[in-house]
Short mmCIF file of C-alpha atoms in Angstrom, two decimals:
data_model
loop_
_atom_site.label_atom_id
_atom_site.label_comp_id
_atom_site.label_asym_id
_atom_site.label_seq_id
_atom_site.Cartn_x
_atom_site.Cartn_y
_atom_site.Cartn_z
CA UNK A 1 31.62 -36.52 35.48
CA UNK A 2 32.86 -36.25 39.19
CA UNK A 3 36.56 -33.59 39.29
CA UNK A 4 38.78 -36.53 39.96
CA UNK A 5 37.06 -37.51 36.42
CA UNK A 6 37.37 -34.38 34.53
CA UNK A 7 41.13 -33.73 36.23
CA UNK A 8 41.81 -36.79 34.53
CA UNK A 9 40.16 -35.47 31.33
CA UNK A 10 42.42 -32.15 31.65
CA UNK A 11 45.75 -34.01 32.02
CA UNK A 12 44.71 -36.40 28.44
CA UNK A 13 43.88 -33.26 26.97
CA UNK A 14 47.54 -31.65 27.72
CA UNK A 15 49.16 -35.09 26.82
CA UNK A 16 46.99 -34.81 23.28
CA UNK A 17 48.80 -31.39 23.04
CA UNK A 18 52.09 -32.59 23.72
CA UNK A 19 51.65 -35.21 21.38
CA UNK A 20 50.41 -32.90 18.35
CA UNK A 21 53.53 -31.08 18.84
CA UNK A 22 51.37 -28.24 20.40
CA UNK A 23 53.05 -27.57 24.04
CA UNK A 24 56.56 -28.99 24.43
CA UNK A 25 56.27 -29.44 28.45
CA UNK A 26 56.18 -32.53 30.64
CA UNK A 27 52.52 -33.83 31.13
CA UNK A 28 51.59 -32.96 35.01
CA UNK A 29 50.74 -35.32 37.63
CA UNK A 30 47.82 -33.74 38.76
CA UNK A 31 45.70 -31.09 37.33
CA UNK A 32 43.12 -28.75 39.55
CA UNK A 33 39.98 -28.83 39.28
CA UNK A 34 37.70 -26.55 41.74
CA UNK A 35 34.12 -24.41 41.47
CA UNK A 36 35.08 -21.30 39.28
CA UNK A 37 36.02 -18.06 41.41
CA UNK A 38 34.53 -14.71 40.70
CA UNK A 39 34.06 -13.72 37.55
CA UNK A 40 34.30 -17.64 36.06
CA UNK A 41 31.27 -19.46 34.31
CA UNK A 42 30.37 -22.92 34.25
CA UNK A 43 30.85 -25.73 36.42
CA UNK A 44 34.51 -26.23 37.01
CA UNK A 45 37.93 -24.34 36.39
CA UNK A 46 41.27 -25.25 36.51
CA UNK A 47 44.52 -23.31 36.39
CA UNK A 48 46.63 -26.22 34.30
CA UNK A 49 47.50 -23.69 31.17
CA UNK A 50 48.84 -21.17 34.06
CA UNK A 51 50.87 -23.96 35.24
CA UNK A 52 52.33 -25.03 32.37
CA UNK A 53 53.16 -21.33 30.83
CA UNK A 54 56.46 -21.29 32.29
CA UNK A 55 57.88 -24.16 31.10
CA UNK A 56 56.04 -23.78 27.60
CA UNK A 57 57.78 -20.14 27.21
CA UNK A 58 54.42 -18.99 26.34
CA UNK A 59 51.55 -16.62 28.34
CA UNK A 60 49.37 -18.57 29.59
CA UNK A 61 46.30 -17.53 27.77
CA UNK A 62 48.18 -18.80 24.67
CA UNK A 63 48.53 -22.01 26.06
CA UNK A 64 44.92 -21.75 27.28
CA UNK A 65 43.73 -21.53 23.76
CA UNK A 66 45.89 -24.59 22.71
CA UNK A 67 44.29 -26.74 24.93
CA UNK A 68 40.48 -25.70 24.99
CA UNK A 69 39.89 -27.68 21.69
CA UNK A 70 41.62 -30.89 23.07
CA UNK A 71 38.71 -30.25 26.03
CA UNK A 72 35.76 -28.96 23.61
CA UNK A 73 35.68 -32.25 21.78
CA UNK A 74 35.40 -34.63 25.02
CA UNK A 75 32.36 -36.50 25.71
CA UNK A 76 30.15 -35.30 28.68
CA UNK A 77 31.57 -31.28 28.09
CA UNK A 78 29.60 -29.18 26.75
CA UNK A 79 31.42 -26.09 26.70
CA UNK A 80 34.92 -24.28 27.49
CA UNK A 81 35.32 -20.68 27.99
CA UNK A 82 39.22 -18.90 29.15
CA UNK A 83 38.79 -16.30 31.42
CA UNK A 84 40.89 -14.23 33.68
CA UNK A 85 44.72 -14.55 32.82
CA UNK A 86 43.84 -18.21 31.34
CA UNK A 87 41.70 -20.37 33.23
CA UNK A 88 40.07 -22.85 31.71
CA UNK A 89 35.71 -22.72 32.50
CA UNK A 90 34.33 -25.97 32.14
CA UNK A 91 30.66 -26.58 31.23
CA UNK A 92 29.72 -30.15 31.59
CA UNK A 93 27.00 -31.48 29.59
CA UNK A 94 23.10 -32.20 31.41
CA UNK A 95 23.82 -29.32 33.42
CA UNK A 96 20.78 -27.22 32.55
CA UNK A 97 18.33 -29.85 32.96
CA UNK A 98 19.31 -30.83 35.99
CA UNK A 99 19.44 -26.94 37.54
CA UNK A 100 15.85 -25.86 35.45
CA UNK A 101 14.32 -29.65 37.18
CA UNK A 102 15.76 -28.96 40.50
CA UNK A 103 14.49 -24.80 40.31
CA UNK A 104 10.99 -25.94 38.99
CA UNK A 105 11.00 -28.70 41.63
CA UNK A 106 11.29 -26.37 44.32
CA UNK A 107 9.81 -23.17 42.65
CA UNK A 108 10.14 -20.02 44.72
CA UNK A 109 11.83 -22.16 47.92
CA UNK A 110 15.05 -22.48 45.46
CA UNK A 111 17.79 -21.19 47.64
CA UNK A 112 16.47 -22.49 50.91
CA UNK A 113 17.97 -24.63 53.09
CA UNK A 114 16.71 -28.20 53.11
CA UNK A 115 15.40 -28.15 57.28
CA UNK A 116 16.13 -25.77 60.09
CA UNK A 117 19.34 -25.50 61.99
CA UNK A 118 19.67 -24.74 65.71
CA UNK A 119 20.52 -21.43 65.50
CA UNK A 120 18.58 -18.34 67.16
CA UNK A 121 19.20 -14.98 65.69
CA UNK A 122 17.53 -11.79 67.73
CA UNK A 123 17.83 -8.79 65.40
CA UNK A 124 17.76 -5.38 66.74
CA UNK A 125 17.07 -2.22 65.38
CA UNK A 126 16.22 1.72 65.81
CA UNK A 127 13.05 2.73 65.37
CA UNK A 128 14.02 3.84 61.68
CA UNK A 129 12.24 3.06 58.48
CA UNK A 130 15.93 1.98 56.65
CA UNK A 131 16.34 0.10 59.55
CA UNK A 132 13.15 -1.49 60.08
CA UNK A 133 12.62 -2.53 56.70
CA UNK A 134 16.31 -4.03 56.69
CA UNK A 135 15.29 -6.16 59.64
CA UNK A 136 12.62 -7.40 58.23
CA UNK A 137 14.06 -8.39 55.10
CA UNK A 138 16.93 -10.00 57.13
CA UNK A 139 14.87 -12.12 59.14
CA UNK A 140 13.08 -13.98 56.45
CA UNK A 141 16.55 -14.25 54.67
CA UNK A 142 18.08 -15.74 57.67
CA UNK A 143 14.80 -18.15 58.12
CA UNK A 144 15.01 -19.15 54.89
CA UNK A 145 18.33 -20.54 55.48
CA UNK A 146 16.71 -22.07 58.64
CA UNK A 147 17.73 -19.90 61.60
CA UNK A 148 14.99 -19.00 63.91
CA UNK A 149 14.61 -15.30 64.22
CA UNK A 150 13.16 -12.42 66.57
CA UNK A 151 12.69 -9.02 65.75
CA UNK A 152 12.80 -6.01 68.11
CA UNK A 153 13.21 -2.40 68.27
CA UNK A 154 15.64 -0.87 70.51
CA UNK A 155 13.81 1.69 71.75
CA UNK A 156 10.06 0.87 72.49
CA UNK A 157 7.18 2.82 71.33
CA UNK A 158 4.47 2.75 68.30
CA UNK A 159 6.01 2.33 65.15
CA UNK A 160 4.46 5.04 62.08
CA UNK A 161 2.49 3.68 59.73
CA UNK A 162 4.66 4.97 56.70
CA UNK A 163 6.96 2.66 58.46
CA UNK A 164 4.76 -0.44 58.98
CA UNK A 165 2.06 0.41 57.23
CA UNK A 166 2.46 1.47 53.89
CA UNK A 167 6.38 0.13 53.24
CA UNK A 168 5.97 -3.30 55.55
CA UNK A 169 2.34 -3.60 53.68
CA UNK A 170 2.11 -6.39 56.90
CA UNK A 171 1.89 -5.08 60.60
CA UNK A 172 -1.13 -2.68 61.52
CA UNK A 173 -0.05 0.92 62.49
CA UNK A 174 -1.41 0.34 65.65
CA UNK A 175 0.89 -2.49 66.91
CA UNK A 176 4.18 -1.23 68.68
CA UNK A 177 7.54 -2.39 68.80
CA UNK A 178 9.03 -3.65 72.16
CA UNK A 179 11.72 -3.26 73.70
CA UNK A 180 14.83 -5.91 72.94
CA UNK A 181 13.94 -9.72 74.60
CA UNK A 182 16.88 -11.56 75.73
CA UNK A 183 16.16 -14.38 73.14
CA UNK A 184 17.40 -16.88 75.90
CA UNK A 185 14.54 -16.05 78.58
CA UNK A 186 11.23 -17.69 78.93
CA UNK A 187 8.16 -16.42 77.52
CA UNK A 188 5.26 -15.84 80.01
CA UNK A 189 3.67 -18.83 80.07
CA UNK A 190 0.71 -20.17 77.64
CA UNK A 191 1.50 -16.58 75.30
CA UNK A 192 4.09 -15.44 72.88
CA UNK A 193 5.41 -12.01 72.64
CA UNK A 194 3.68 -9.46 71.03
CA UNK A 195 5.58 -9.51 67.87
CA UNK A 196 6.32 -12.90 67.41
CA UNK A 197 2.85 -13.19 65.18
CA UNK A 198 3.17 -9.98 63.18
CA UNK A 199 6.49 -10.91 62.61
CA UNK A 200 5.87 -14.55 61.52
CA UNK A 201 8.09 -16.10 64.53
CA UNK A 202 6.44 -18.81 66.14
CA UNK A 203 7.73 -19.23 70.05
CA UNK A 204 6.59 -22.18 72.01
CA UNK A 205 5.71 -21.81 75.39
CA UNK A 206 7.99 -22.34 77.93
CA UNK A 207 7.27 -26.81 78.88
CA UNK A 208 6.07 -27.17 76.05
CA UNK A 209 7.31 -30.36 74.03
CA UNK A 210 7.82 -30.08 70.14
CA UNK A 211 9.43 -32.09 67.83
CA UNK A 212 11.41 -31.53 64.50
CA UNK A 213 10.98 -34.56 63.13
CA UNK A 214 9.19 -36.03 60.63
CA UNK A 215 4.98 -35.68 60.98
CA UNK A 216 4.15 -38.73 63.55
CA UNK A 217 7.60 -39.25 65.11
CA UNK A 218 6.98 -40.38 68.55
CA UNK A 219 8.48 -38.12 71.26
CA UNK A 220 10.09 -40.91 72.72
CA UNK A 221 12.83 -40.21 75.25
CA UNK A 222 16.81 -41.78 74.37
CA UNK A 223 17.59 -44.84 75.93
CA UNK A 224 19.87 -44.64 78.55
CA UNK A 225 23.49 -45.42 77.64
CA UNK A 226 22.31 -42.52 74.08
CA UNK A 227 24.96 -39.82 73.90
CA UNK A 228 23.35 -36.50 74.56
CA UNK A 229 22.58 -33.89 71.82
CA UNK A 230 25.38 -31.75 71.21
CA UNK A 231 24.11 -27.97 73.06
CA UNK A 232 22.59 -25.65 70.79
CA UNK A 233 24.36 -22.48 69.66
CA UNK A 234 24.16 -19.49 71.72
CA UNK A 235 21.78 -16.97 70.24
CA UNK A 236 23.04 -14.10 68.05
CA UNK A 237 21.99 -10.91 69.17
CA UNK A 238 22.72 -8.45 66.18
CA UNK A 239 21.92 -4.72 65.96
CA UNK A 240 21.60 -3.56 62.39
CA UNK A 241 22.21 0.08 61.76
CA UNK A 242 22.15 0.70 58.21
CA UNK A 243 23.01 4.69 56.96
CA UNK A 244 19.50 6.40 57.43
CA UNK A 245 17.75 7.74 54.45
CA UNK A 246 18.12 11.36 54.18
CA UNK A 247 14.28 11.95 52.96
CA UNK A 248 11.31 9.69 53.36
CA UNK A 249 10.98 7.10 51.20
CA UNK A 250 7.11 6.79 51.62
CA UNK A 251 6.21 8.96 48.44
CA UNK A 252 7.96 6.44 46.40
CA UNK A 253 5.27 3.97 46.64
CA UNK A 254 5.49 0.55 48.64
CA UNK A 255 7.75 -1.24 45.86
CA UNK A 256 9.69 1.53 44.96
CA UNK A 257 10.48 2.69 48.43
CA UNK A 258 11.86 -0.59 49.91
CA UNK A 259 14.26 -1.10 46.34
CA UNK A 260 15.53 2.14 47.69
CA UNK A 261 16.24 1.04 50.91
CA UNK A 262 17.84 -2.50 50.07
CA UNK A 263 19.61 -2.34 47.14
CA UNK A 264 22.37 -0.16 48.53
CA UNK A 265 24.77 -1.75 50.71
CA UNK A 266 24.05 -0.64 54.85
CA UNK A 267 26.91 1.57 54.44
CA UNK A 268 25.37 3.46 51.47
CA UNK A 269 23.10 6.04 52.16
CA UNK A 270 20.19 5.46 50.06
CA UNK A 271 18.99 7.84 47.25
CA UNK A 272 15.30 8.53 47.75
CA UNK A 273 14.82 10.02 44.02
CA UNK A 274 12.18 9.48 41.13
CA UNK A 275 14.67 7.31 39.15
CA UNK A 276 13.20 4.35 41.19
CA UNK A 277 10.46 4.96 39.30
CA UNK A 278 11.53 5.54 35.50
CA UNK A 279 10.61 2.51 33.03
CA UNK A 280 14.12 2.51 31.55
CA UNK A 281 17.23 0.13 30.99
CA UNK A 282 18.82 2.72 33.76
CA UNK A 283 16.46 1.48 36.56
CA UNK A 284 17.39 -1.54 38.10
CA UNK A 285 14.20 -2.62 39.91
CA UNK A 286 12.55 -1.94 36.16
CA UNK A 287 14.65 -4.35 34.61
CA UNK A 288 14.31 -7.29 37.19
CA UNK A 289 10.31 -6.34 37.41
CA UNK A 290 10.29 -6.36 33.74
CA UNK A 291 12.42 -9.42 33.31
CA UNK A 292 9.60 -11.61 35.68
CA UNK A 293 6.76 -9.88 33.16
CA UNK A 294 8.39 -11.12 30.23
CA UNK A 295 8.87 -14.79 31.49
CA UNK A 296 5.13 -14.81 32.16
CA UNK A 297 4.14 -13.13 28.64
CA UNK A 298 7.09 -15.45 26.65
CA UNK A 299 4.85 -18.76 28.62
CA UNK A 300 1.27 -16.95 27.22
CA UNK A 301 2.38 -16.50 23.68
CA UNK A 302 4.84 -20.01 23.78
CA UNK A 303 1.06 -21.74 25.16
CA UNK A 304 -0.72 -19.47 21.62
CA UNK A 305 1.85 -21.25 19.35
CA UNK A 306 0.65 -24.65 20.87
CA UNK A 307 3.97 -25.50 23.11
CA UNK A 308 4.68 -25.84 26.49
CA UNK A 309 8.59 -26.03 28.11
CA UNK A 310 9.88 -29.14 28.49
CA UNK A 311 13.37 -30.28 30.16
CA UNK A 312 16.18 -30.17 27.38
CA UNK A 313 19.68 -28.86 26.97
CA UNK A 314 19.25 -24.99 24.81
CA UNK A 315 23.45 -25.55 24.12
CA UNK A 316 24.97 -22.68 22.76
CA UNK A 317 25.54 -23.20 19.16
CA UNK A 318 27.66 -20.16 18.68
CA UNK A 319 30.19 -21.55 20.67
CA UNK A 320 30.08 -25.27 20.67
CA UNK A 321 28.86 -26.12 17.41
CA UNK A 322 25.95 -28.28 18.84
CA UNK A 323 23.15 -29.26 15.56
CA UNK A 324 20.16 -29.05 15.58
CA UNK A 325 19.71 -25.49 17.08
CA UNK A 326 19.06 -22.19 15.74
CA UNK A 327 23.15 -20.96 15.80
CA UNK A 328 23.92 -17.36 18.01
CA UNK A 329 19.76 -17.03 18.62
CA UNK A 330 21.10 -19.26 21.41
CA UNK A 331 24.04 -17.42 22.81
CA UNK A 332 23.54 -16.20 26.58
CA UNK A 333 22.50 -19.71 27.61
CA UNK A 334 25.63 -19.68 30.03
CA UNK A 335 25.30 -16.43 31.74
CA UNK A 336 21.79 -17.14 32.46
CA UNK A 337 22.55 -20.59 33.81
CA UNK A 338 25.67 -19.40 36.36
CA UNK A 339 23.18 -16.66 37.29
CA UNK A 340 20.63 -19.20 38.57
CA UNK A 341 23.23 -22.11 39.69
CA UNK A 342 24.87 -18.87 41.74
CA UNK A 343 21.60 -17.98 43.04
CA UNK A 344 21.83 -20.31 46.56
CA UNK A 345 24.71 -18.61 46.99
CA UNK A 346 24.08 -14.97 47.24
CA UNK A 347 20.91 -16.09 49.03
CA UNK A 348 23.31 -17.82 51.80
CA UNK A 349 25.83 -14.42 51.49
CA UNK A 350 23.09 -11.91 52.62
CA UNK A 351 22.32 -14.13 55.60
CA UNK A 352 26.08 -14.95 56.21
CA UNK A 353 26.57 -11.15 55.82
CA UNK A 354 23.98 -9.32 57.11
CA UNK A 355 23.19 -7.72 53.81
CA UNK A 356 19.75 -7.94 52.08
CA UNK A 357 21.77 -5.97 49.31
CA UNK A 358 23.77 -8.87 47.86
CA UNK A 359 20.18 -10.23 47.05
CA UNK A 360 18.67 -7.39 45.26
CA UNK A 361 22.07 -7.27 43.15
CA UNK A 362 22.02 -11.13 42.09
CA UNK A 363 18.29 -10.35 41.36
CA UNK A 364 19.77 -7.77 38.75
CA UNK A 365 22.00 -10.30 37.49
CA UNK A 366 19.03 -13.19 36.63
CA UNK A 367 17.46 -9.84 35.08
CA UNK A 368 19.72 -9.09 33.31
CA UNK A 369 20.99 -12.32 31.82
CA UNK A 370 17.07 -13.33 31.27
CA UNK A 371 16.56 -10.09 28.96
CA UNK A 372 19.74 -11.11 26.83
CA UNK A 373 18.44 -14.28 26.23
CA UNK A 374 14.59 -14.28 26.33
CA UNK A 375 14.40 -13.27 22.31
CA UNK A 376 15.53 -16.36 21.44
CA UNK A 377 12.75 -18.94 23.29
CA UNK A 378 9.49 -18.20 20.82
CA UNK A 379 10.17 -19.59 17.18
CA UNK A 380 10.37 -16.77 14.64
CA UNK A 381 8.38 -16.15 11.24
CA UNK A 382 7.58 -19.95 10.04
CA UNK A 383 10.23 -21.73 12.19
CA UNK A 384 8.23 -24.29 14.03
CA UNK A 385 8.71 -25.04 17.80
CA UNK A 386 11.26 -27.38 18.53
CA UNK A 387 12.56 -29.49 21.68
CA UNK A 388 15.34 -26.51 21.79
CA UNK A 389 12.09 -24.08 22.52
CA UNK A 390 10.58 -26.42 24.56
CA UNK A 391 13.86 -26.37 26.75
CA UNK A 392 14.42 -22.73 26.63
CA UNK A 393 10.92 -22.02 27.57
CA UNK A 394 11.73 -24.19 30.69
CA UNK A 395 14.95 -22.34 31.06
CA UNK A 396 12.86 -18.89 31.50
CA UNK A 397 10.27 -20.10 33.34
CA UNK A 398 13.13 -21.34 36.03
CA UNK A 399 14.61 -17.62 35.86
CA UNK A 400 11.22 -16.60 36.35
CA UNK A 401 10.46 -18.48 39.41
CA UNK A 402 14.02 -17.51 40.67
CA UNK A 403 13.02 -13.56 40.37
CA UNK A 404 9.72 -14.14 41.95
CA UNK A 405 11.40 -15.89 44.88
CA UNK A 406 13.71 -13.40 45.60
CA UNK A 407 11.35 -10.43 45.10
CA UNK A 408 8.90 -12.10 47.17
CA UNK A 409 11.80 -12.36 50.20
CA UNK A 410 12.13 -8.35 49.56
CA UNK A 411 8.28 -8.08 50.00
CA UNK A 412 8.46 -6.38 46.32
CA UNK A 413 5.46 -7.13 44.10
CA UNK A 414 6.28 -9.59 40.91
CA UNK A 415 4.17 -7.99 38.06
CA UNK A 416 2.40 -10.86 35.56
CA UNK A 417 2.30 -6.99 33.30
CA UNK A 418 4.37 -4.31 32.74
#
């Protein structure tokens, strides 16, 4: 159902109202119909019962509620939530196959962009551990959304091992950190610079022909009367200067030390404590970690039962009266769902921003919607599996794969045990 479609479907649904004797208003031309804002669900939202308050002499939540049944019932939505002061959340039907296919399709690349872009981001920063593990993080954010990106330290010298070594888990002690490149100047010839392999940057040498294209394009040149390539982008030349961490970090342990450092927004200044550590429902990093363990452990015992996931549509019985499901053991398919259709777009915010935060908090999110939904994928006593486990299964192997993406763009270990 495309919006010009469902707007359509909105405006019937008011004109069924009207014609119950529900609303007494004058049916709309148009009706809205955009991606929900924060803190809506689903697919689509539109303001129509806000709209038509006025004239109906009632609050628009009331008239909210008058119209979600006329929506409920319509073929190709599966669900209709009011939030806010009265918008109406629209879940269309086939969503969750689609999003659990696409996730699965592209496992832990979900989120990326499809091919690089032209743009050429140098990223600075003092020779900090907040600061170097922030720019590090950044950069494969920022590639991952296709930007090419360089890494330097302000001030050259060796970088510590606590700082490379044991939190970076990547680039030997021994290698130090140059001095800021001007990202537009040529490389000496036939070398790159010392940190473009240790940071995973690739630089070709200046002549040097490449091409983007697909494998076994011919470098051919344009004909003649071709318009020229529009000019790249300049290069972005950012200097990241998160709040330094009052202690170090490095007793915290590799995982625990860069949660520290990321999860608070740059502005924040990080808490280097032992509550990074605690296996509790307190501990953020815990409950994303633990979330990933369970997906693997729900696939081990769903493969002991003789199943395996399968694409399907879990509904959400409590809600929507679907049959053929097992009624509220269903109930946080939604959350779970926005939290992984959202995911793209908190991966695209960090770049956009700057902020390898927004990342670790969506992570949080998929946590925590997984863990209020996971007890209802294995059947229970002699209920046998059904095509609704099959597709929940699926469902949490997708959040999964989601969690182990983004922890893997933190450099954070994904646990298979906790």
């Amino acid at each position: 159902m495309t919006p010009v479609e469902l707007s359509s479907t909105v405006l019937r649904a008011v004109r069924r109202a009207v014609d119950d004797g529900e609303l007494a208003v004058s049916v709309p031309e148009r009706a809205q119909v955009v991606p929900p804002g924060p803190g809506g669900r689903g697919d689509y939202a539109t303001n129509v019962a806000l709209q038509l308050a006025r004239p109906a002499g009632r609050p628009p939540r009331e008239v909210a509620e008058i119209l979600r049944p006329h929506l409920g019932g319509v073929a190709g939505v599966a669900r209709v939530d009011i939030t806010g002061p009265g918008f109406l959340n629209i879940t269309l039907s086939g969503r969750e196959p689609a999003l659990v296919a696409e996730i699965l399709r592209r496992r832990e690349r979900y989120g990326y962009a499809e091919g690089p872009t032209s743009q050429v981001v140098q990223l600075h920063h003092p020779r900090e551990v907040r600061a170097a593990v922030t720019a590090q993080v950044l950069a494969r954010i920022l590639r991952s959304q296709g930007a090419v990106v360089r890494v330097s330290c302000e001030i050259p010298g060796e970088i510590p091992g606590e700082i490379h070594g044991e939190i970076h888990g990547e680039i030997s002690p021994e290698i130090s950190c140059e001095a800021a490149p001007d990202p537009a100047a040529p490389d000496p010839a036939g070398s790159e610079p010392a940190w473009a392999g240790f940071l995973g940057v690739t630089v070709d040498a200046p002549g040097a022909s490449s091409t983007h294209g697909a494998p076994g394009t011919p470098n051919t040149p344009s004909p003649p009367d071709a318009f020229p390539p529009p000019p790249p982008p300049p290069p972005l030349n950012i200097t990241l200067r998160p709040v330094p961490a009052a202690q170090d970090p490095t007793p915290l342990g590799r995982d625990a030390a860069r949660w520290a450092l990321l999860h608070p927004a740059p502005h924040d200044r990080p808490r280097i404590t032992d509550e990074h550590l605690v296996q509790a429902e307190g501990n953020p990093l815990f409950r994303v970690r633990y979330a990933y363990a369970r997906c693997q452990a729900l696939g081990r015992n769903a493969a002991a039962l003789g199943f395996s996931a399968a694409l399907g549509d879990s509904g959400d019985c409590e809600d929507c009266g679907h049959s053929g499901h097992s009624g509220d053991r269903t109930s946080g398919v939604s959350p779970l769902l926005d939290a992984l259709d959202t995911y793209p777009h908190a991966l695209a915010a960090a770049a956009r921003h700057r902020a390898p935060d927004r990342l670790a908090r969506h992570l949080v999110t998929v946590a925590d919607a997984l863990l209020a939904f996971q007890h209802t994928v294995l059947p229970l006593g002699d209920e046998k599996p059904s095509a609704a486990h099959r597709s929940r299964l699926a469902l949490a192997e997708a959040a999964g794969t989601v969690l182990a993406g983004g922890l893997s763009l933190l450099g954070i270990d994904a646990p298979t045990h906790l």
